[in-house]
Amino acid sequence: MSELHWKTAVTEVKPNKISLRGYPVDKLLGKVSFAQAIYLVLKGELPSPEVGKLIDAIFVSSVDHGASPPSVLAARTVASTGAELNSAVAAGVQAISRYHGGAIEEGMKLFLKIAQRVEETKKREEEVIDEILREMKERKQRASGFGHRLHTQDPRTKKLFALAEELGLAGKYVHTARGVEKAMEKQLGKALPINVDGAIAALLCELEIPPEIGNAFFIIARVPGLVAHVHEERSRMKPMRKIHPQDYEYDGPQEREIK
Amino acid sequence: MSELHWKTAVTEVKPNKISLRGYPVDKLLGKVSFAQAIYLVLKGELPSPEVGKLIDAIFVSSVDHGASPPSVLAARTVASTGAELNSAVAAGVQAISRYHGGAIEEGMKLFLKIAQRVEETKKREEEVIDEILREMKERKQRASGFGHRLHTQDPRTKKLFALAEELGLAGKYVHTARGVEKAMEKQLGKALPINVDGAIAALLCELEIPPEIGNAFFIIARVPGLVAHVHEERSRMKPMRKIHPQDYEYDGPQEREIK
Amino acid sequence: MSELHWKTAVTEVKPNKISLRGYPVDKLLGKVSFAQAIYLVLKGELPSPEVGKLIDAIFVSSVDHGASPPSVLAARTVASTGAELNSAVAAGVQAISRYHGGAIEEGMKLFLKIAQRVEETKKREEEVIDEILREMKERKQRASGFGHRLHTQDPRTKKLFALAEELGLAGKYVHTARGVEKAMEKQLGKALPINVDGAIAALLCELEIPPEIGNAFFIIARVPGLVAHVHEERSRMKPMRKIHPQDYEYDGPQEREIK
Amino acid sequence: MSELHWKTAVTEVKPNKISLRGYPVDKLLGKVSFAQAIYLVLKGELPSPEVGKLIDAIFVSSVDHGASPPSVLAARTVASTGAELNSAVAAGVQAISRYHGGAIEEGMKLFLKIAQRVEETKKREEEVIDEILREMKERKQRASGFGHRLHTQDPRTKKLFALAEELGLAGKYVHTARGVEKAMEKQLGKALPINVDGAIAALLCELEIPPEIGNAFFIIARVPGLVAHVHEERSRMKPMRKIHPQDYEYDGPQEREIK
C-alpha cells in the first residue's frame, strides 16, 4: 500500500469475479437491462421495475436527432479525416456541452431550486416560480428546457410524461416543470413548451439523480447515435468532404410500425 | 439544395416528428429497451426479442471493470484537472483503441476469416483454424479475445454463452470461437480461455454486426462506467491528485443479491 | 452566398495566396519566428522584435515539465492503448484545464482587476491588493500563480522577469504581481513566490493579450512536450503498461551547456 | 521504487531545476527560439542555427490555412456548444489525421523508401522512383504530398525550398521530392506539384526526423491557428450557429507588408 493508495466505490474486481456496486456482473446478465445497469452504476442501487422502464425510455428518447446537432457534425468532421472511430465519437462527446445537452443540468437545477424555496418559504409553488423567473429575467437568464427550434409539440416530451404518469413516477417535479411552462407562457405572451431536455430534467429530479450528472444521461443516450453517424460517414461518404450542416436529406427506410 | 447536398439514412427529423430508421421515436418509447434502440440505430432493424435480450446482456457485461483500465485512468486524470465531465469522458473514449477494447474487432475479423475460408476451401473448420493460427504465428500475431491478465475463468464469458445458448443464438461463430480456444491450448500447451471480448466478438458475428463497429459496442457499454468514475473523481477526490493505476481498494457495497 | 454566410478575420486563402492577418505567409517565412507568427495569428499584429523575443521565451519556459503533470499522464495513457498520436496529444490538451495551466487566466484576471480598481478608486496599489486579497479570502479563494509544489525559487520566473526587464517590457503588471507576492507573504506569514504561471500571467497582461486566451499560451507551449512524451511512450514502452504517476526517473542526457 | 518504476529521457525535474534533454530551461530562455526548443524536445539535440531557421519556417508555413480545413471546423463546432477552449482545440487536433496533415508522414515514408532502395539496389534514383510509383499504382495508391485542391503553385513550397537551399539544407530528399514530382507528371500527363506537406516531408527527412512524428510537426504548427479560430468563434459568433464549411469570407486586415 503506497502513500497514493485510494478508494473507489464503483466496481470490485477480483480474479474471476466482477461486482458492480456489490452485484456480481454475471448475476446481472440476462436479469437486468442495459439501462438498469447504467442506473445501478450511476446511482449505486438497482432501479425498481418501473424506474427501470422509465430510464430505458429516457435513453431511447435521446438516441439520435438527425445529422445537424453539433455533436454529430463534430464527430463526422473528425471521421472524414480518416481518424479512428473512437476518436471521432469522442469529438462528438466534446460537443455535448453547455448549449447542447446542457439544458438537462440547468433544468434540474431550476426545478430543485424551486422545490427548495417552496420548502423553505412555505409559499405556494406558483408564487415561487413567478419570483424565480423574474429574478432570472433581471439577470438576463432564460429557463433551460423550454421551447424548441423545430418542434412546437415535442413528441418525446408528451410520451415521456405519459409513461411516467402510467408508471406512477410523475410526481412533484413534473408538476413544477408544467408550472414553469405555464408561467413562462404568461410572462412571454407565447407558448414555450417543455422540450425533451426539460422533460428529462424533471424526470431525473423525480429519480433523485444529482444534477451534476444530468447531462451524462444525454451523453450516454447519444453515443450510439454518434456511432451510427460516424460509421455512415466512414462507410458511405468520401474522405475530406465538406459537410453541410443543414442541406441533407434522409434516405433511409420509410415510416413503419413496430410489429 | 446546394452542391454540398448529402444524404443520411439514420434519422429523419421533421417538425414534431423524429423517426429512427423509419420508426417514430415516440412509438419506440416504452416499447423497446435502450439496448434494442441501439441495435436499431446501428443495424437498421429492430432486433427480435431474443436478440434484444442478448444485446442487453452484451452491454451489461462491459459496463465497468474497475478503475485500472486505461480508459478510466485517462478519464479520471482529465477530470482531476477540473475539466468538464464531457471532456473527461471523451478522453476515456479516446483510450478505447487497439489494445483496449480492440480485441472485439480483431476477434470478429478472425472468426469471419475462418468461416470464409471454410466456405471457400470446403476444408474442415478444425483444419482451417490450425492453418490460420500457424499463419498468424509466422507473422508473430496472436489471436485476439483469448486469455485475461486476471480472470482464468471469465464469469462474463460463461454467462454470455449460456444465455446465447438459451436464446437459440449460439450458432457457428460460438462454435468457431471454441474451436480457436481449443487449438490455441494445443498450440501453446496451456489454456488461454475465451475472454469477454472474444465472447462478444463471436456473438456480434452471430448477429451479423459489421466488424468495423465491433469496438463501438464496447465504447457504448463502457461510457456509463466512465461517467460513474468521472463523477466519483469530481465529487470525492481532491483535484490534481496523483492517480495510482493499481493501488486502490473498493469500498462500495458488499456483495449482494438481486431481489 | 447562402443564409449561413459568415465572416472570419484570421486568414485569407485564395489560389496560390495565403495571408495571415493580412501578411502573405510566404513573406513571413524566413522573416519571423514561429513564436512571432503565433503572436500575429492570436493578436492580429506582428510583435516588435522585443515582444517577439519575450514571446519566444514564454513558450520555451513551458515546453515541458517532466512526466507527472496530468496532461502528460492522460496523453501517455491514451497512447499506451495503441491510439493514434493526434488523439493521445488531444487527450493531453483536454487535461490542460482549470487546475492545470488554468492559473494563467486566473492570474491575468486578478492583475487586471487590481489595475482597474486602482484606476477607478485612485487608491494606492498596495492598498487595493490588500483589499482584493481579503475579499478573496472571505470567499475562500486563493490567488492563482503563486507557490509551487516543488520549486521554492522557480528558475523560469526569475529568468522571464529578468528578460522582460532587459527588453523594457516589465511594466506595471510585473510590479503588480510582485506586490501580490509581497502581500500574500504578509497575509500568510510565509513566502509563496510567483510561479511560472503567475509570471506568464503578468507578462501577457503587459502584452495586452486577452485573459480568455491566457491558457492557450500554455497549451501551445506544451503540445510539443506532449508529442515528445507520446512518441516516447509509443516507441519505448510496452502497450497497456500501468503508468505510475510519480515513480519514474530521468535517464536522458546529463546536464550540459549550450555551445 | 515500486515494481512500476519507469524511465523517461525527455525532461528532468528537480527542486528549482528543470532540464530539457539535459539543458536547464532557464539557460535556454532568451537564447533559443520556441521552434528550436521544440526541435530539442523532439529530436534530443539543439539544432544548428541554420536548422533552427528552417524549423521556424516550417512551423510558420502551417500556422493556419483559413476556416475550411476539418480541424478548424471540428474545433469551431465544439466551441459553438459552449465547451472550454482546450476541449475545442483538442477536437481540432483529433481531426489532424490520415487525410488531413497525414501527407507529411506518408510523404516521408515514400522518400525514405526511395532512398533505401537506391542504396540497396544501386539503381539510379529516377529508375527507382518509376518503379515505386508503378508499384503504388498497382495497389491503387497515390503518392502523398503532391497536388492541391486550390493552389497550383503553393507559395509555401517554393519559399520553403528556397530557404532550405539558402541555408545549405536542401539535400538528397529535396532532390528526391522533385524527382517524384517529375515522374508523376510524366505518368499522369499533368502537373501535380509538390504541396506544402510534401515539401515539409522532404525537409524533415533532411533533418532526420523520424516519420512517426512527421504529422506532429503539422499538429504543433496548427494548434495556434486552431486557438485563433476557437477564440474568434467564442468571442464573435453566436453559440450553436450552423457553421457552413465553405460559405464564408475574410474580413480581416487587407494585404500588408512586413515593416
PDB file of C-alpha atoms in Angstrom, chain B residues 9-252:
ATOM      1  CA  ALA B   9     -30.171   7.042 -43.524  1.00  0.00           C
ATOM      2  CA  VAL B  10     -30.007   7.262 -39.738  1.00  0.00           C
ATOM      3  CA  THR B  11     -32.784   9.551 -38.536  1.00  0.00           C
ATOM      4  CA  GLU B  12     -35.468  11.662 -40.163  1.00  0.00           C
ATOM      5  CA  VAL B  13     -36.362  14.848 -38.330  1.00  0.00           C
ATOM      6  CA  LYS B  14     -39.415  16.875 -39.261  1.00  0.00           C
ATOM      7  CA  PRO B  15     -41.414  19.324 -37.160  1.00  0.00           C
ATOM      8  CA  ASN B  16     -42.928  17.317 -34.299  1.00  0.00           C
ATOM      9  CA  LYS B  17     -41.724  14.027 -35.788  1.00  0.00           C
ATOM     10  CA  ILE B  18     -38.465  12.164 -35.261  1.00  0.00           C
ATOM     11  CA  SER B  19     -38.013   8.726 -36.836  1.00  0.00           C
ATOM     12  CA  LEU B  20     -35.097   6.383 -36.147  1.00  0.00           C
ATOM     13  CA  ARG B  21     -34.510   4.171 -39.175  1.00  0.00           C
ATOM     14  CA  GLY B  22     -38.197   4.686 -40.037  1.00  0.00           C
ATOM     15  CA  TYR B  23     -39.674   4.166 -36.550  1.00  0.00           C
ATOM     16  CA  PRO B  24     -41.188   7.266 -34.912  1.00  0.00           C
ATOM     17  CA  VAL B  25     -39.258   7.651 -31.677  1.00  0.00           C
ATOM     18  CA  ASP B  26     -42.382   8.280 -29.596  1.00  0.00           C
ATOM     19  CA  LYS B  27     -43.714   4.900 -30.744  1.00  0.00           C
ATOM     20  CA  LEU B  28     -40.478   3.272 -29.584  1.00  0.00           C
ATOM     21  CA  LEU B  29     -40.638   4.849 -26.109  1.00  0.00           C
ATOM     22  CA  GLY B  30     -41.926   2.364 -23.564  1.00  0.00           C
ATOM     23  CA  LYS B  31     -41.918  -0.386 -26.208  1.00  0.00           C
ATOM     24  CA  VAL B  32     -38.255  -1.101 -26.786  1.00  0.00           C
ATOM     25  CA  SER B  33     -35.331  -1.094 -24.389  1.00  0.00           C
ATOM     26  CA  PHE B  34     -32.366   1.247 -24.788  1.00  0.00           C
ATOM     27  CA  ALA B  35     -30.280  -1.732 -25.955  1.00  0.00           C
ATOM     28  CA  GLN B  36     -32.867  -2.538 -28.623  1.00  0.00           C
ATOM     29  CA  ALA B  37     -32.901   1.078 -29.785  1.00  0.00           C
ATOM     30  CA  ILE B  38     -29.105   0.991 -30.017  1.00  0.00           C
ATOM     31  CA  TYR B  39     -29.311  -2.149 -32.132  1.00  0.00           C
ATOM     32  CA  LEU B  40     -31.871  -0.404 -34.341  1.00  0.00           C
ATOM     33  CA  VAL B  41     -29.774   2.681 -34.871  1.00  0.00           C
ATOM     34  CA  LEU B  42     -26.610   0.671 -35.589  1.00  0.00           C
ATOM     35  CA  LYS B  43     -28.052  -2.208 -37.606  1.00  0.00           C
ATOM     36  CA  GLY B  44     -31.013  -0.501 -39.247  1.00  0.00           C
ATOM     37  CA  GLU B  45     -33.598  -3.014 -37.998  1.00  0.00           C
ATOM     38  CA  LEU B  46     -35.282  -3.744 -34.695  1.00  0.00           C
ATOM     39  CA  PRO B  47     -33.990  -6.931 -33.047  1.00  0.00           C
ATOM     40  CA  SER B  48     -36.166  -9.943 -32.321  1.00  0.00           C
ATOM     41  CA  PRO B  49     -36.952 -10.271 -28.592  1.00  0.00           C
ATOM     42  CA  GLU B  50     -34.200 -12.904 -28.263  1.00  0.00           C
ATOM     43  CA  VAL B  51     -31.598 -10.748 -29.974  1.00  0.00           C
ATOM     44  CA  GLY B  52     -32.762  -7.811 -27.859  1.00  0.00           C
ATOM     45  CA  LYS B  53     -32.075  -9.804 -24.696  1.00  0.00           C
ATOM     46  CA  LEU B  54     -28.649 -10.842 -25.879  1.00  0.00           C
ATOM     47  CA  ILE B  55     -27.733  -7.267 -26.814  1.00  0.00           C
ATOM     48  CA  ASP B  56     -28.820  -6.084 -23.371  1.00  0.00           C
ATOM     49  CA  ALA B  57     -26.580  -8.742 -21.825  1.00  0.00           C
ATOM     50  CA  ILE B  58     -23.606  -7.837 -24.019  1.00  0.00           C
ATOM     51  CA  PHE B  59     -23.820  -4.231 -22.914  1.00  0.00           C
ATOM     52  CA  VAL B  60     -24.345  -5.114 -19.238  1.00  0.00           C
ATOM     53  CA  SER B  61     -21.274  -7.374 -19.337  1.00  0.00           C
ATOM     54  CA  SER B  62     -18.998  -4.468 -20.235  1.00  0.00           C
ATOM     55  CA  VAL B  63     -20.418  -1.536 -18.244  1.00  0.00           C
ATOM     56  CA  ASP B  64     -17.392  -1.370 -15.966  1.00  0.00           C
ATOM     57  CA  HIS B  65     -14.283  -3.271 -14.927  1.00  0.00           C
ATOM     58  CA  GLY B  66     -12.919  -1.230 -12.032  1.00  0.00           C
ATOM     59  CA  ALA B  67     -10.547   1.709 -12.030  1.00  0.00           C
ATOM     60  CA  SER B  68      -7.436   0.300 -13.665  1.00  0.00           C
ATOM     61  CA  PRO B  69      -8.345   0.151 -17.380  1.00  0.00           C
ATOM     62  CA  PRO B  70      -6.596   2.971 -19.262  1.00  0.00           C
ATOM     63  CA  SER B  71      -9.935   4.470 -20.345  1.00  0.00           C
ATOM     64  CA  VAL B  72     -10.854   5.031 -16.696  1.00  0.00           C
ATOM     65  CA  LEU B  73      -7.410   6.367 -15.786  1.00  0.00           C
ATOM     66  CA  ALA B  74      -7.402   8.771 -18.741  1.00  0.00           C
ATOM     67  CA  ALA B  75     -10.915   9.987 -17.883  1.00  0.00           C
ATOM     68  CA  ARG B  76     -10.106  10.419 -14.176  1.00  0.00           C
ATOM     69  CA  THR B  77      -6.816  12.166 -14.944  1.00  0.00           C
ATOM     70  CA  VAL B  78      -8.574  14.697 -17.173  1.00  0.00           C
ATOM     71  CA  ALA B  79     -11.392  15.096 -14.623  1.00  0.00           C
ATOM     72  CA  SER B  80      -8.874  15.789 -11.855  1.00  0.00           C
ATOM     73  CA  THR B  81      -7.754  18.957 -13.662  1.00  0.00           C
ATOM     74  CA  GLY B  82     -11.209  20.488 -13.323  1.00  0.00           C
ATOM     75  CA  ALA B  83     -12.220  19.742 -16.924  1.00  0.00           C
ATOM     76  CA  GLU B  84     -15.890  19.372 -17.804  1.00  0.00           C
ATOM     77  CA  LEU B  85     -17.485  15.934 -17.405  1.00  0.00           C
ATOM     78  CA  ASN B  86     -17.992  15.508 -21.147  1.00  0.00           C
ATOM     79  CA  SER B  87     -14.352  16.229 -21.959  1.00  0.00           C
ATOM     80  CA  ALA B  88     -13.152  13.763 -19.304  1.00  0.00           C
ATOM     81  CA  VAL B  89     -15.487  11.056 -20.631  1.00  0.00           C
ATOM     82  CA  ALA B  90     -14.268  11.810 -24.162  1.00  0.00           C
ATOM     83  CA  ALA B  91     -10.649  11.271 -23.091  1.00  0.00           C
ATOM     84  CA  GLY B  92     -11.736   7.881 -21.757  1.00  0.00           C
ATOM     85  CA  VAL B  93     -13.286   7.040 -25.137  1.00  0.00           C
ATOM     86  CA  GLN B  94     -10.038   8.057 -26.853  1.00  0.00           C
ATOM     87  CA  ALA B  95      -8.326   5.331 -24.811  1.00  0.00           C
ATOM     88  CA  ILE B  96     -10.643   2.620 -26.141  1.00  0.00           C
ATOM     89  CA  SER B  97      -8.389   1.732 -29.010  1.00  0.00           C
ATOM     90  CA  ARG B  98      -6.351  -1.079 -30.488  1.00  0.00           C
ATOM     91  CA  TYR B  99      -5.156  -2.700 -27.255  1.00  0.00           C
ATOM     92  CA  HIS B 100      -8.118  -1.757 -25.042  1.00  0.00           C
ATOM     93  CA  GLY B 101     -11.445  -2.893 -26.437  1.00  0.00           C
ATOM     94  CA  GLY B 102      -9.814  -3.508 -29.813  1.00  0.00           C
ATOM     95  CA  ALA B 103      -9.964  -7.258 -29.334  1.00  0.00           C
ATOM     96  CA  ILE B 104     -13.634  -7.288 -30.319  1.00  0.00           C
ATOM     97  CA  GLU B 105     -12.961  -6.061 -33.852  1.00  0.00           C
ATOM     98  CA  GLU B 106      -9.868  -8.248 -34.184  1.00  0.00           C
ATOM     99  CA  GLY B 107     -11.711 -11.276 -32.856  1.00  0.00           C
ATOM    100  CA  MET B 108     -14.609 -10.714 -35.239  1.00  0.00           C
ATOM    101  CA  LYS B 109     -12.260 -10.458 -38.202  1.00  0.00           C
ATOM    102  CA  LEU B 110     -10.583 -13.698 -37.197  1.00  0.00           C
ATOM    103  CA  PHE B 111     -13.852 -15.624 -36.836  1.00  0.00           C
ATOM    104  CA  LEU B 112     -15.171 -14.234 -40.129  1.00  0.00           C
ATOM    105  CA  LYS B 113     -11.931 -15.151 -41.865  1.00  0.00           C
ATOM    106  CA  ILE B 114     -12.149 -18.709 -40.590  1.00  0.00           C
ATOM    107  CA  ALA B 115     -15.771 -19.009 -41.724  1.00  0.00           C
ATOM    108  CA  GLN B 116     -14.930 -17.610 -45.132  1.00  0.00           C
ATOM    109  CA  ARG B 117     -12.022 -19.980 -45.670  1.00  0.00           C
ATOM    110  CA  VAL B 118     -14.088 -22.976 -44.571  1.00  0.00           C
ATOM    111  CA  GLU B 119     -16.682 -21.846 -47.113  1.00  0.00           C
ATOM    112  CA  GLU B 120     -14.159 -21.365 -49.881  1.00  0.00           C
ATOM    113  CA  THR B 121     -11.916 -24.374 -49.319  1.00  0.00           C
ATOM    114  CA  LYS B 122     -14.532 -26.855 -48.034  1.00  0.00           C
ATOM    115  CA  LYS B 123     -11.908 -27.944 -45.507  1.00  0.00           C
ATOM    116  CA  ARG B 124     -12.950 -28.907 -42.002  1.00  0.00           C
ATOM    117  CA  GLU B 125     -13.099 -25.937 -39.603  1.00  0.00           C
ATOM    118  CA  GLU B 126     -10.576 -27.534 -37.269  1.00  0.00           C
ATOM    119  CA  GLU B 127      -8.057 -27.725 -40.088  1.00  0.00           C
ATOM    120  CA  VAL B 128      -8.693 -24.134 -41.175  1.00  0.00           C
ATOM    121  CA  ILE B 129      -8.246 -22.875 -37.614  1.00  0.00           C
ATOM    122  CA  ASP B 130      -4.885 -24.667 -37.295  1.00  0.00           C
ATOM    123  CA  GLU B 131      -3.809 -23.255 -40.630  1.00  0.00           C
ATOM    124  CA  ILE B 132      -4.760 -19.685 -39.774  1.00  0.00           C
ATOM    125  CA  LEU B 133      -3.225 -19.808 -36.301  1.00  0.00           C
ATOM    126  CA  ARG B 134       0.008 -21.082 -37.857  1.00  0.00           C
ATOM    127  CA  GLU B 135      -0.037 -18.243 -40.382  1.00  0.00           C
ATOM    128  CA  MET B 136      -0.580 -15.765 -37.578  1.00  0.00           C
ATOM    129  CA  LYS B 137       2.272 -17.237 -35.563  1.00  0.00           C
ATOM    130  CA  GLU B 138       4.582 -16.785 -38.537  1.00  0.00           C
ATOM    131  CA  ARG B 139       3.616 -13.107 -38.664  1.00  0.00           C
ATOM    132  CA  LYS B 140       4.158 -13.003 -34.879  1.00  0.00           C
ATOM    133  CA  GLN B 141       0.462 -12.286 -34.323  1.00  0.00           C
ATOM    134  CA  ARG B 142      -1.652 -13.679 -31.544  1.00  0.00           C
ATOM    135  CA  ALA B 143      -5.395 -14.323 -31.713  1.00  0.00           C
ATOM    136  CA  SER B 144      -7.305 -11.505 -30.014  1.00  0.00           C
ATOM    137  CA  GLY B 145     -10.021 -12.275 -27.469  1.00  0.00           C
ATOM    138  CA  PHE B 146      -8.324 -15.105 -25.595  1.00  0.00           C
ATOM    139  CA  GLY B 147      -6.723 -15.058 -22.156  1.00  0.00           C
ATOM    140  CA  HIS B 148      -7.018 -12.462 -19.414  1.00  0.00           C
ATOM    141  CA  ARG B 149      -4.443 -10.914 -17.105  1.00  0.00           C
ATOM    142  CA  LEU B 150      -6.674 -11.577 -14.102  1.00  0.00           C
ATOM    143  CA  HIS B 151      -9.529 -13.935 -14.890  1.00  0.00           C
ATOM    144  CA  THR B 152      -8.763 -17.588 -15.648  1.00  0.00           C
ATOM    145  CA  GLN B 153     -12.496 -18.252 -15.982  1.00  0.00           C
ATOM    146  CA  ASP B 154     -14.095 -15.002 -17.031  1.00  0.00           C
ATOM    147  CA  PRO B 155     -17.546 -15.132 -15.408  1.00  0.00           C
ATOM    148  CA  ARG B 156     -18.940 -12.892 -18.144  1.00  0.00           C
ATOM    149  CA  THR B 157     -17.938 -15.217 -20.971  1.00  0.00           C
ATOM    150  CA  LYS B 158     -19.580 -18.247 -19.435  1.00  0.00           C
ATOM    151  CA  LYS B 159     -22.808 -16.417 -18.736  1.00  0.00           C
ATOM    152  CA  LEU B 160     -22.972 -14.712 -22.128  1.00  0.00           C
ATOM    153  CA  PHE B 161     -22.527 -18.033 -23.939  1.00  0.00           C
ATOM    154  CA  ALA B 162     -25.071 -19.773 -21.685  1.00  0.00           C
ATOM    155  CA  LEU B 163     -27.565 -17.016 -22.391  1.00  0.00           C
ATOM    156  CA  ALA B 164     -26.924 -17.167 -26.144  1.00  0.00           C
ATOM    157  CA  GLU B 165     -27.437 -20.927 -25.973  1.00  0.00           C
ATOM    158  CA  GLU B 166     -30.694 -20.487 -24.111  1.00  0.00           C
ATOM    159  CA  LEU B 167     -31.930 -17.883 -26.596  1.00  0.00           C
ATOM    160  CA  GLY B 168     -31.035 -20.086 -29.567  1.00  0.00           C
ATOM    161  CA  LEU B 169     -28.413 -17.626 -30.744  1.00  0.00           C
ATOM    162  CA  ALA B 170     -25.230 -19.611 -30.183  1.00  0.00           C
ATOM    163  CA  GLY B 171     -24.500 -20.694 -33.725  1.00  0.00           C
ATOM    164  CA  LYS B 172     -21.484 -21.324 -35.856  1.00  0.00           C
ATOM    165  CA  TYR B 173     -19.347 -18.439 -34.616  1.00  0.00           C
ATOM    166  CA  VAL B 174     -19.599 -19.535 -30.994  1.00  0.00           C
ATOM    167  CA  HIS B 175     -18.508 -22.940 -32.269  1.00  0.00           C
ATOM    168  CA  THR B 176     -15.610 -21.319 -34.115  1.00  0.00           C
ATOM    169  CA  ALA B 177     -14.548 -19.355 -31.045  1.00  0.00           C
ATOM    170  CA  ARG B 178     -14.456 -22.558 -29.008  1.00  0.00           C
ATOM    171  CA  GLY B 179     -12.505 -24.207 -31.798  1.00  0.00           C
ATOM    172  CA  VAL B 180      -9.904 -21.454 -31.682  1.00  0.00           C
ATOM    173  CA  GLU B 181      -9.719 -21.774 -27.886  1.00  0.00           C
ATOM    174  CA  LYS B 182      -9.052 -25.484 -28.186  1.00  0.00           C
ATOM    175  CA  ALA B 183      -6.486 -25.080 -30.969  1.00  0.00           C
ATOM    176  CA  MET B 184      -4.621 -22.411 -29.039  1.00  0.00           C
ATOM    177  CA  GLU B 185      -4.411 -24.629 -25.982  1.00  0.00           C
ATOM    178  CA  LYS B 186      -2.940 -27.380 -28.143  1.00  0.00           C
ATOM    179  CA  GLN B 187      -0.538 -24.983 -29.845  1.00  0.00           C
ATOM    180  CA  LEU B 188       0.621 -23.193 -26.691  1.00  0.00           C
ATOM    181  CA  GLY B 189       0.477 -26.060 -24.267  1.00  0.00           C
ATOM    182  CA  LYS B 190      -1.624 -24.047 -21.840  1.00  0.00           C
ATOM    183  CA  ALA B 191      -5.202 -22.848 -21.614  1.00  0.00           C
ATOM    184  CA  LEU B 192      -5.936 -19.342 -22.870  1.00  0.00           C
ATOM    185  CA  PRO B 193      -9.685 -19.248 -22.439  1.00  0.00           C
ATOM    186  CA  ILE B 194     -12.021 -17.010 -24.424  1.00  0.00           C
ATOM    187  CA  ASN B 195     -12.287 -13.683 -22.635  1.00  0.00           C
ATOM    188  CA  VAL B 196     -15.247 -11.325 -22.624  1.00  0.00           C
ATOM    189  CA  ASP B 197     -14.023  -9.524 -25.762  1.00  0.00           C
ATOM    190  CA  GLY B 198     -13.701 -12.831 -27.604  1.00  0.00           C
ATOM    191  CA  ALA B 199     -17.159 -13.894 -26.474  1.00  0.00           C
ATOM    192  CA  ILE B 200     -18.686 -10.592 -27.595  1.00  0.00           C
ATOM    193  CA  ALA B 201     -16.823 -10.907 -30.899  1.00  0.00           C
ATOM    194  CA  ALA B 202     -18.384 -14.326 -31.520  1.00  0.00           C
ATOM    195  CA  LEU B 203     -21.852 -13.141 -30.553  1.00  0.00           C
ATOM    196  CA  LEU B 204     -21.674  -9.999 -32.707  1.00  0.00           C
ATOM    197  CA  CYS B 205     -20.698 -12.249 -35.626  1.00  0.00           C
ATOM    198  CA  GLU B 206     -23.834 -14.298 -34.926  1.00  0.00           C
ATOM    199  CA  LEU B 207     -25.848 -11.060 -35.075  1.00  0.00           C
ATOM    200  CA  GLU B 208     -24.210 -10.033 -38.382  1.00  0.00           C
ATOM    201  CA  ILE B 209     -22.824  -6.805 -36.980  1.00  0.00           C
ATOM    202  CA  PRO B 210     -20.059  -5.438 -39.239  1.00  0.00           C
ATOM    203  CA  PRO B 211     -16.638  -5.814 -37.535  1.00  0.00           C
ATOM    204  CA  GLU B 212     -15.869  -2.126 -38.155  1.00  0.00           C
ATOM    205  CA  ILE B 213     -18.278  -1.249 -35.355  1.00  0.00           C
ATOM    206  CA  GLY B 214     -17.349  -4.142 -33.082  1.00  0.00           C
ATOM    207  CA  ASN B 215     -15.470  -1.871 -30.698  1.00  0.00           C
ATOM    208  CA  ALA B 216     -18.323   0.589 -30.751  1.00  0.00           C
ATOM    209  CA  PHE B 217     -20.255  -1.941 -28.686  1.00  0.00           C
ATOM    210  CA  PHE B 218     -17.534  -1.738 -26.083  1.00  0.00           C
ATOM    211  CA  ILE B 219     -17.480   2.059 -26.229  1.00  0.00           C
ATOM    212  CA  ILE B 220     -21.261   2.271 -25.821  1.00  0.00           C
ATOM    213  CA  ALA B 221     -21.197  -0.214 -22.931  1.00  0.00           C
ATOM    214  CA  ARG B 222     -18.327   1.487 -21.120  1.00  0.00           C
ATOM    215  CA  VAL B 223     -19.353   5.152 -21.389  1.00  0.00           C
ATOM    216  CA  PRO B 224     -21.711   4.791 -18.369  1.00  0.00           C
ATOM    217  CA  GLY B 225     -18.858   3.289 -16.356  1.00  0.00           C
ATOM    218  CA  LEU B 226     -16.620   6.191 -17.380  1.00  0.00           C
ATOM    219  CA  VAL B 227     -19.327   8.615 -16.256  1.00  0.00           C
ATOM    220  CA  ALA B 228     -19.503   6.879 -12.865  1.00  0.00           C
ATOM    221  CA  HIS B 229     -15.731   7.134 -12.420  1.00  0.00           C
ATOM    222  CA  VAL B 230     -15.548  10.751 -13.567  1.00  0.00           C
ATOM    223  CA  HIS B 231     -18.404  11.670 -11.246  1.00  0.00           C
ATOM    224  CA  GLU B 232     -16.672   9.911  -8.346  1.00  0.00           C
ATOM    225  CA  GLU B 233     -13.399  11.659  -9.155  1.00  0.00           C
ATOM    226  CA  ARG B 234     -15.098  15.057  -9.221  1.00  0.00           C
ATOM    227  CA  SER B 235     -17.227  14.580  -6.143  1.00  0.00           C
ATOM    228  CA  ARG B 236     -14.971  12.528  -3.870  1.00  0.00           C
ATOM    229  CA  MET B 237     -11.324  13.214  -4.762  1.00  0.00           C
ATOM    230  CA  LYS B 238      -9.076  16.257  -4.499  1.00  0.00           C
ATOM    231  CA  PRO B 239      -8.212  17.998  -7.762  1.00  0.00           C
ATOM    232  CA  MET B 240      -4.795  17.258  -9.238  1.00  0.00           C
ATOM    233  CA  ARG B 241      -4.172  14.192  -7.082  1.00  0.00           C
ATOM    234  CA  LYS B 242      -1.635  11.674  -8.352  1.00  0.00           C
ATOM    235  CA  ILE B 243      -3.747   8.736  -9.529  1.00  0.00           C
ATOM    236  CA  HIS B 244      -2.069   5.404  -8.820  1.00  0.00           C
ATOM    237  CA  PRO B 245      -3.063   2.932 -11.575  1.00  0.00           C
ATOM    238  CA  GLN B 246      -3.293  -0.097  -9.272  1.00  0.00           C
ATOM    239  CA  ASP B 247      -3.025   0.760  -5.627  1.00  0.00           C
ATOM    240  CA  TYR B 248      -6.663   1.340  -4.823  1.00  0.00           C
ATOM    241  CA  GLU B 249      -9.295  -0.619  -2.958  1.00  0.00           C
ATOM    242  CA  TYR B 250     -13.019  -0.997  -3.370  1.00  0.00           C
ATOM    243  CA  ASP B 251     -15.094   0.437  -0.543  1.00  0.00           C
ATOM    244  CA  GLY B 252     -18.584   0.268  -2.029  1.00  0.00           C
TER     245      GLY B 252
END
